[in-house]
Coordinates of C-alpha atoms and ligand atoms in Angstrom, one line a residue:
X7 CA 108.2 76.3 146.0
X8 CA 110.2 78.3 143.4
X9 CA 110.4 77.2 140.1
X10 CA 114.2 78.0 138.5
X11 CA 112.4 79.7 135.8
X12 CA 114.4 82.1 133.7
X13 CA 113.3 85.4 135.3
X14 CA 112.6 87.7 132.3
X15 CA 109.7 85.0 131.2
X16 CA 108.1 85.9 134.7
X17 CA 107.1 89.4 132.7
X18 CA 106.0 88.0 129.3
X19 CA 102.5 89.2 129.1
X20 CA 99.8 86.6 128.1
X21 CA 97.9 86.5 124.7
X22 CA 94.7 87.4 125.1
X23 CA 92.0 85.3 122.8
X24 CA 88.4 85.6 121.8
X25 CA 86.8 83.5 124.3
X26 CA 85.0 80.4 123.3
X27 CA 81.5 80.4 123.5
X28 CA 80.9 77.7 125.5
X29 CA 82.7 79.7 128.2
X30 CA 80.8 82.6 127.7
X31 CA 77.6 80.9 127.4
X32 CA 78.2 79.6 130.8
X33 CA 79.1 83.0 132.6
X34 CA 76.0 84.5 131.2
X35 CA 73.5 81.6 131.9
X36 CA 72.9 80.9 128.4
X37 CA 71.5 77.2 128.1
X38 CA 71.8 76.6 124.9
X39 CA 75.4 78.1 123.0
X40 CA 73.7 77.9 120.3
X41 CA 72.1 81.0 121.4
X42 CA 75.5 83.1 121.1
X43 CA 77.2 84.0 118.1
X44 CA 80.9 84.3 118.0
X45 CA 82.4 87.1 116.0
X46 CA 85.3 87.8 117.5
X47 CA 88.3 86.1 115.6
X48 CA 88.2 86.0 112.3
X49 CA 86.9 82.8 111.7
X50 CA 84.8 81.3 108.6
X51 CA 81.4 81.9 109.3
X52 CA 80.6 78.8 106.8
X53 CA 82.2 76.6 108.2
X54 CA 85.0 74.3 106.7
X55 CA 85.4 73.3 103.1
X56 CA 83.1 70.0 102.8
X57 CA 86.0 68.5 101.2
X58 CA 88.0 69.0 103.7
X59 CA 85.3 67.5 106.5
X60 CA 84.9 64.2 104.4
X61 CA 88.9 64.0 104.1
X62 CA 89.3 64.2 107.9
X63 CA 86.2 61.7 108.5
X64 CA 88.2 59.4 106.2
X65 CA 91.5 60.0 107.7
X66 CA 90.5 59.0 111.6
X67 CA 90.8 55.3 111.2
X68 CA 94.7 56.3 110.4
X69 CA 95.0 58.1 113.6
X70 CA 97.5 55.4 115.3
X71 CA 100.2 56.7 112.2
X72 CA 102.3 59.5 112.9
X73 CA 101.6 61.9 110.5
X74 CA 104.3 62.3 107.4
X75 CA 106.8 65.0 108.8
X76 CA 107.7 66.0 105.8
X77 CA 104.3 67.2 104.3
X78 CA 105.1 65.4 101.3
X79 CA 101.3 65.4 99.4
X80 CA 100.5 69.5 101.0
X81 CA 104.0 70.5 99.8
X82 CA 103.6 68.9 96.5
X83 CA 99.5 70.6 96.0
X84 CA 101.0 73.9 97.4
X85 CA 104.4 74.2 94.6
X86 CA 101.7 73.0 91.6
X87 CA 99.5 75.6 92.8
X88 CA 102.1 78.4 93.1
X89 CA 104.1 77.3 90.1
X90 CA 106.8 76.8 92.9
X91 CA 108.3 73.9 94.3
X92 CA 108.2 71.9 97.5
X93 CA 111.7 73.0 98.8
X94 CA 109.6 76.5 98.6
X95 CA 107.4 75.5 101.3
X96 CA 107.2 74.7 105.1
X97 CA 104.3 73.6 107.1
X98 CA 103.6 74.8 110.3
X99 CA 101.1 74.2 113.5
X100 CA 99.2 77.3 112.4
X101 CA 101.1 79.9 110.8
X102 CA 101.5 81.1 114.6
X103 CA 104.0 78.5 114.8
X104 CA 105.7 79.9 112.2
X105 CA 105.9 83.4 113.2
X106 CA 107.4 81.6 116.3
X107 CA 109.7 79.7 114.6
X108 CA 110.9 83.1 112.8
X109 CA 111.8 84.4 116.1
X110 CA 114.0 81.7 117.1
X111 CA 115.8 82.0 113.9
X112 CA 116.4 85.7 113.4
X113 CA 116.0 86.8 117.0
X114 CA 117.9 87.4 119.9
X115 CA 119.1 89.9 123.1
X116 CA 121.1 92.5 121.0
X117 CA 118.7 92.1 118.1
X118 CA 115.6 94.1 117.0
X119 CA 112.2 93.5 115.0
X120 CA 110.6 96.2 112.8
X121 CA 106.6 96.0 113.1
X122 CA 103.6 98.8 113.1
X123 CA 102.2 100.1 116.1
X124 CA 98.7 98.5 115.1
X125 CA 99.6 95.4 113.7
X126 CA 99.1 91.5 114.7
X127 CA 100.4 91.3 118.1
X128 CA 101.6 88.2 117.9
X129 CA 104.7 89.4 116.6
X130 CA 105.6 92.2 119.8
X131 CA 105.3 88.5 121.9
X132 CA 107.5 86.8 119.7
X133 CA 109.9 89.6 120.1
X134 CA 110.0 89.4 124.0
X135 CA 110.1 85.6 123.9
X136 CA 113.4 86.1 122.3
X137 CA 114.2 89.3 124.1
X138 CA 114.7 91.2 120.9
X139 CA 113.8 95.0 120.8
X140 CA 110.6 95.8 119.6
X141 CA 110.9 98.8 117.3
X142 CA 107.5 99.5 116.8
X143 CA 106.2 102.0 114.0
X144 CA 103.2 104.3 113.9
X145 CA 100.6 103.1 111.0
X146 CA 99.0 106.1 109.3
X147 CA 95.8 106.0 108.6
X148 CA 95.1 102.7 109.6
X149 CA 97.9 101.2 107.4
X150 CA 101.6 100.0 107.5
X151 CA 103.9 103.0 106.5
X152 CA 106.2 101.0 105.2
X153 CA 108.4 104.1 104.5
X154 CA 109.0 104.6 108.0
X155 CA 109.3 101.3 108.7
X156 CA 112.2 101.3 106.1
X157 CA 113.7 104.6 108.1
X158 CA 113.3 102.9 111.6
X159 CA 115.6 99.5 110.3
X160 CA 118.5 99.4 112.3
X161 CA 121.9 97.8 112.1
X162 CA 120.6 95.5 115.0
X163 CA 117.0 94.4 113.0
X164 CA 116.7 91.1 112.1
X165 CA 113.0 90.7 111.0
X166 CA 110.4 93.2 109.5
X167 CA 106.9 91.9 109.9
X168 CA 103.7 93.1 107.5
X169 CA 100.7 91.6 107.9
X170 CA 99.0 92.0 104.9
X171 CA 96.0 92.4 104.7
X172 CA 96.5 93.6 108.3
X173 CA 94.7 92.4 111.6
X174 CA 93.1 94.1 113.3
X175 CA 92.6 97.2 111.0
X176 CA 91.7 95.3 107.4
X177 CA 93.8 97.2 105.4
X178 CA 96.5 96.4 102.8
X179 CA 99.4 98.0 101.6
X180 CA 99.8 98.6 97.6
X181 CA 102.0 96.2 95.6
X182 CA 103.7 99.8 94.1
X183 CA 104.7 100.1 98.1
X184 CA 106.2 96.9 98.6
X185 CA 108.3 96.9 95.8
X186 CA 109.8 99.6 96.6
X187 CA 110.4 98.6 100.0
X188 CA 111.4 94.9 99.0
X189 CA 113.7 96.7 96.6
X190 CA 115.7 98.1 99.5
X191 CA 115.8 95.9 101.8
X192 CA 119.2 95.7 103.7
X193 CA 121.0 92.8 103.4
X194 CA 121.1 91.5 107.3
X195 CA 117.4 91.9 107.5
X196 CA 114.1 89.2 106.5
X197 CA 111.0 90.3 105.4
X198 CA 107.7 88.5 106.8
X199 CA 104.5 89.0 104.8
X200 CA 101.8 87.5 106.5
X201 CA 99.0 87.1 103.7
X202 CA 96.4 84.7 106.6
X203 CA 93.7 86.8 104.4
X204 CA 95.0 86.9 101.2
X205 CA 92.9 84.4 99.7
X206 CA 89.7 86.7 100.8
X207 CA 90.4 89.3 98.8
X208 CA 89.4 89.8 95.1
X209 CA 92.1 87.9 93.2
X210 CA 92.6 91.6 91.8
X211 CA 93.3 92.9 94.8
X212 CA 95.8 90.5 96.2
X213 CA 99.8 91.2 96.3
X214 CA 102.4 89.2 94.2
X215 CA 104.2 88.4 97.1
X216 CA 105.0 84.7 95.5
X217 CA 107.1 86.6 92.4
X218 CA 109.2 87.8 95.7
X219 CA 109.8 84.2 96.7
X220 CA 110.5 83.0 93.2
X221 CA 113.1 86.1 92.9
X222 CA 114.8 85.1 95.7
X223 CA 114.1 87.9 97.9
X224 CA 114.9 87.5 101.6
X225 CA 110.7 86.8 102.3
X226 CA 109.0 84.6 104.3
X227 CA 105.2 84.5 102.9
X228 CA 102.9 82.9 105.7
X229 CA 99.4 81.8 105.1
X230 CA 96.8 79.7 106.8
X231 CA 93.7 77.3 106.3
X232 CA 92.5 79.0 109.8
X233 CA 90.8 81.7 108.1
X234 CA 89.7 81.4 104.4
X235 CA 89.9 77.8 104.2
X236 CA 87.7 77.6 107.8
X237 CA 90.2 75.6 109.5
X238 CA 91.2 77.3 112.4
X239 CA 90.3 74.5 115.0
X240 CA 93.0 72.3 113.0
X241 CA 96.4 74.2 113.6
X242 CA 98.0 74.6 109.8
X243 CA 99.5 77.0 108.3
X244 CA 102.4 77.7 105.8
X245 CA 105.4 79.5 104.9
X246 CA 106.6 80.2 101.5
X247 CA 110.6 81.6 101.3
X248 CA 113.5 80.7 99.6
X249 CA 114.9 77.0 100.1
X250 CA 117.6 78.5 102.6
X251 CA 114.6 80.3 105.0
X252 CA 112.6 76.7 104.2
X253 CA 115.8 74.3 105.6
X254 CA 116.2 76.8 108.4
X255 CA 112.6 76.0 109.3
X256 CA 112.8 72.7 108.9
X257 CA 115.8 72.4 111.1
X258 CA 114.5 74.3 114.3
X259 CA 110.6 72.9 114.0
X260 CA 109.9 70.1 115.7
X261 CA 109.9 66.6 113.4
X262 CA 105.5 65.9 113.8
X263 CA 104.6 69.7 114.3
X264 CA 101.7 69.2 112.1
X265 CA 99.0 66.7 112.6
X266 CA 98.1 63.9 109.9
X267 CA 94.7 64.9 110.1
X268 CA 95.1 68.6 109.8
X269 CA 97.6 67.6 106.3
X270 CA 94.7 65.9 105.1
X271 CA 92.3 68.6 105.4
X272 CA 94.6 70.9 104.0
X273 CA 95.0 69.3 101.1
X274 CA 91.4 68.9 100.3
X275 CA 90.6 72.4 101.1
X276 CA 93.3 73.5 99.2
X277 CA 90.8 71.9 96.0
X278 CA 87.9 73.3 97.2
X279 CA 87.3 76.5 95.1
X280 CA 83.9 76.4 95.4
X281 CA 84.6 76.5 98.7
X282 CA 86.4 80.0 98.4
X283 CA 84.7 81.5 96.0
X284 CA 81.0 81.3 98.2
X285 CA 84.1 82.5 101.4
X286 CA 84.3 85.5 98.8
X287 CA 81.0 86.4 98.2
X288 CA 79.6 86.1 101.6
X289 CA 82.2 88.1 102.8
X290 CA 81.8 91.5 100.0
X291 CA 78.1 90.7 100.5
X292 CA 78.4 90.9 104.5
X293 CA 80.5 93.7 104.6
X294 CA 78.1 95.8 102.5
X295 CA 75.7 94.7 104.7
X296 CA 77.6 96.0 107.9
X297 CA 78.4 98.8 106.8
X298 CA 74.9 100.4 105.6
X299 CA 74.0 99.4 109.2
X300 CA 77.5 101.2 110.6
X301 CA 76.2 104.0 108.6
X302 CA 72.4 104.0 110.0
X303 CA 74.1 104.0 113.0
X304 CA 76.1 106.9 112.3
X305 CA 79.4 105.4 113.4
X306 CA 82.9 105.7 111.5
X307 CA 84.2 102.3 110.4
X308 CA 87.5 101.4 108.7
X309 CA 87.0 100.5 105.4
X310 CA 87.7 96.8 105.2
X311 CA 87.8 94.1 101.9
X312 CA 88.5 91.0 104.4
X313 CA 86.1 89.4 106.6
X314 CA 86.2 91.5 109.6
X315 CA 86.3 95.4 110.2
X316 CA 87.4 98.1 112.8
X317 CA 84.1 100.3 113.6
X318 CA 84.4 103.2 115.8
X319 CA 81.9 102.7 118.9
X320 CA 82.7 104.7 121.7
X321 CA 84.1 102.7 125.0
X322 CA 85.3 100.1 122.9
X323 CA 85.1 98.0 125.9
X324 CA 81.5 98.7 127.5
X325 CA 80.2 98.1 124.1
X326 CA 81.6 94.8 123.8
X327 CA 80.8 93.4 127.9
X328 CA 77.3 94.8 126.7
X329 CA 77.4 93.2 122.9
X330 CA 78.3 90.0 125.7
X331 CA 75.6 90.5 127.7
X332 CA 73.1 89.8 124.9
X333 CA 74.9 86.6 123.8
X334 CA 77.1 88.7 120.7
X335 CA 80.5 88.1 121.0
X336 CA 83.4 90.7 119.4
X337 CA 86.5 91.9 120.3
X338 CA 87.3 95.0 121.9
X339 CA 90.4 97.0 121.2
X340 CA 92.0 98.8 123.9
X341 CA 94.8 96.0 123.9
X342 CA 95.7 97.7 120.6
X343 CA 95.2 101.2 121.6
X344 CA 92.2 101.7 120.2
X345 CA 89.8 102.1 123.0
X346 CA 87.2 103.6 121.1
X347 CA 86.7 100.6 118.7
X348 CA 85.9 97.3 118.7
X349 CA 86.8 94.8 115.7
X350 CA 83.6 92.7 114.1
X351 CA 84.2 89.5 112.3
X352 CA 82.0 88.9 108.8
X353 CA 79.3 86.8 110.0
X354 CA 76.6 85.4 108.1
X355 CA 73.2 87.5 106.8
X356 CA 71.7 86.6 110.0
X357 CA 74.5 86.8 112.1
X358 CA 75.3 90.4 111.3
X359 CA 71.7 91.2 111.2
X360 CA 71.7 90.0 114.8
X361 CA 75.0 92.4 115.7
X362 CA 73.9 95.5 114.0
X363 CA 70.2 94.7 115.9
X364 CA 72.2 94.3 119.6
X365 CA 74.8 97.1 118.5
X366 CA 71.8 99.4 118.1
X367 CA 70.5 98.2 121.6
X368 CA 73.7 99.0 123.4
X369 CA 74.3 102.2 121.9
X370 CA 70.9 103.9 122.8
X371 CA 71.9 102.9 126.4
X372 CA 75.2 104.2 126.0
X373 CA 74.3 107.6 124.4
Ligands
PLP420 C1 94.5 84.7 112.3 C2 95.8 85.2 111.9 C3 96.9 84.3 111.7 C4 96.6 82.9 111.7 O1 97.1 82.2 112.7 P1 97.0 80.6 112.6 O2 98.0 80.3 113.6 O3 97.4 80.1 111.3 O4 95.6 80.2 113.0 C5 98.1 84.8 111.3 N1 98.3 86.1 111.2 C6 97.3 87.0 111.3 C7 97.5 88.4 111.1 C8 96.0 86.6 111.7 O5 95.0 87.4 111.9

């Protein structure tokens, strides 16, 4: 049988996740996953908010409702806490959904998208899927040049994307940059800052990208509760833009996109400082603790302020089918060219202890 597919969807290539541990556990004869730790997307290594767990235990006897479509309570908690308001704001299945929903608005064959070489690559998928051109910019050291991304805008580009803080490389571009570039920006092009770290970073540290959306810029902020927020299991994210990128959203997403329980969640986390703040700290304190091991180790890392970092191994993907071997799950990086590295997500003390104990293992082996 032949399915009447459309044929360019026959060469989409397939996004490639961390795999669960369960799986993993099971191809390596683990009995217990418990024995594995999993540091190979990003995730909250404590856990979600307890705010947010109480909120969802409370909302499961509601679970026969549909959930409110129109995000009334989060969009309300998200303008208060922006100084913003609701029509500023659209919810999303994970802010994947949203980088998805970007594409069908902007994108289409004749159309291009603006990105760096070494930046999320969610967005080079979204491109195909909507058979724009790719225009895809080297990063220089490690970060977005947005000045060459500026030069490489064409007549055709619809959408710039800047993940910022980036994954997988951990850096961030400097608010002095992206002023300059939001400054510029041509008038048949939209900006997308995706900030799913932002709220990891010191708050000195992190962009004023919600001065853009009050200005009126052509932005489209995205943020998430998968990361910070330890929510990633839920699906819900946001985008902040002006109203006309916000009714654009809400006209192309689909009416229930976002489950009642994940709203509620949301909106508890959203309260939980405490929460964030202890996100904060175990991250600056984990990071200092990975890299003095990095460094005993004598390997190069990329300096890194968010909960994960690039460090320079080697064959990026030995080291991690090895790291595997001995129940230590990262990611390697040849999918972004960067065969020599592989990317290693914050864990806790003991977690990282464990990694940079393994690491050491595999690399006498290696060497
Ligand atoms: C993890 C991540 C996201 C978040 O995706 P969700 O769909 O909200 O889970 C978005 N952008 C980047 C750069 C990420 O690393």
């Amino acid at each position: 049988m032949t399915l009447p597919i459309k044929p360019w969807i026959h060469d989409l290539p397939v996004y490639e996740p961390g795999r669960p541990i369960e799986e993993v556990a099971r191809e390596f004869g683990f009995t217990n996953p418990q024995e594995l730790i999993k540091l190979a997307s990003n995730e909250n290594a404590l856990g979600p908010s307890r705010k947010a767990i109480r909120a969802m235990k409370r909302a499961a006897s509601n679970m026969h409702r549909y959930p409110d479509g129109g995000a009334y309570y989060l969009r309300q908690a998200l303008a208060h806490r922006f100084g913003l308001t609701p029509h500023h704001f659209a919810v999303g299945h994970g802010s994947n959904e949203l980088i998805a929903l970007l594409g069908h608005l902007f994108l289409e064959p004749g159309t291009s998208l603006v990105m760096a070489d070494r930046a999320f690559a969610i967005y080079r998928l979204v491109g195909r899927l909507y058979q724009a051109e790719v225009i895809s910019v080297p990063m220089r050291d490690f970060t977005h040049d947005l000045d060459s991304m500026f030069e490489a805008i064409r007549r055709d580009t619809r959408l710039v994307f800047v993940a910022n803080p980036n994954n997988p490389t951990g850096t961030s571009v400097s608010r002095a940059a992206l002023d300059r570039f939001i400054e510029r920006i041509p008038p048949h092009v939209a900006l997308v800052l995706d900030e799913a770290y932002v709220e990891v970073l010191p708050p000195e540290l992190q962009p004023d990208s919600i001065r853009y959306v009050r200005e009126g810029w052509p932005v489209f902020v995205l943020r998430t509760f998968s990361k910070t927020y330890g929510l990633a299991g839920l699906r819900i994210g946001y985008a902040m833009a002006p109203p006309e990128g916000v009714g654009a959203l809400n006209r192309v997403r689909q009416p229930f996109n976002v489950n009642a329980m994940a709203l509620e969640a949301a909106l508890a986390a959203l309260d939980d400082e405490a929460h964030v703040r202890r996100t904060r700290r175990m991250v600056s304190q984990g990071l200092r603790q990975l890299e003095a091991g990095f460094r005993s180790l004598k390997l190069n890392w990329v300096p890194s302020a968010v909960n994960f970092v690039l460090v320079q191994v080697g064959q990026g993907r030995h080291v991690f089918e090895a790291l595997e071997r001995k129940g230590v799950i990262v990611r390697p990086m040849d999918g972004y060219g960067l065969p020599e590295y592989i990317r290693v997500t914050v864990g806790t003390k003991a977690e990282n202890e464990r990694l940079l104990e393994s690491l050491a293992e595999v690399l006498v082996d290696e060497r």
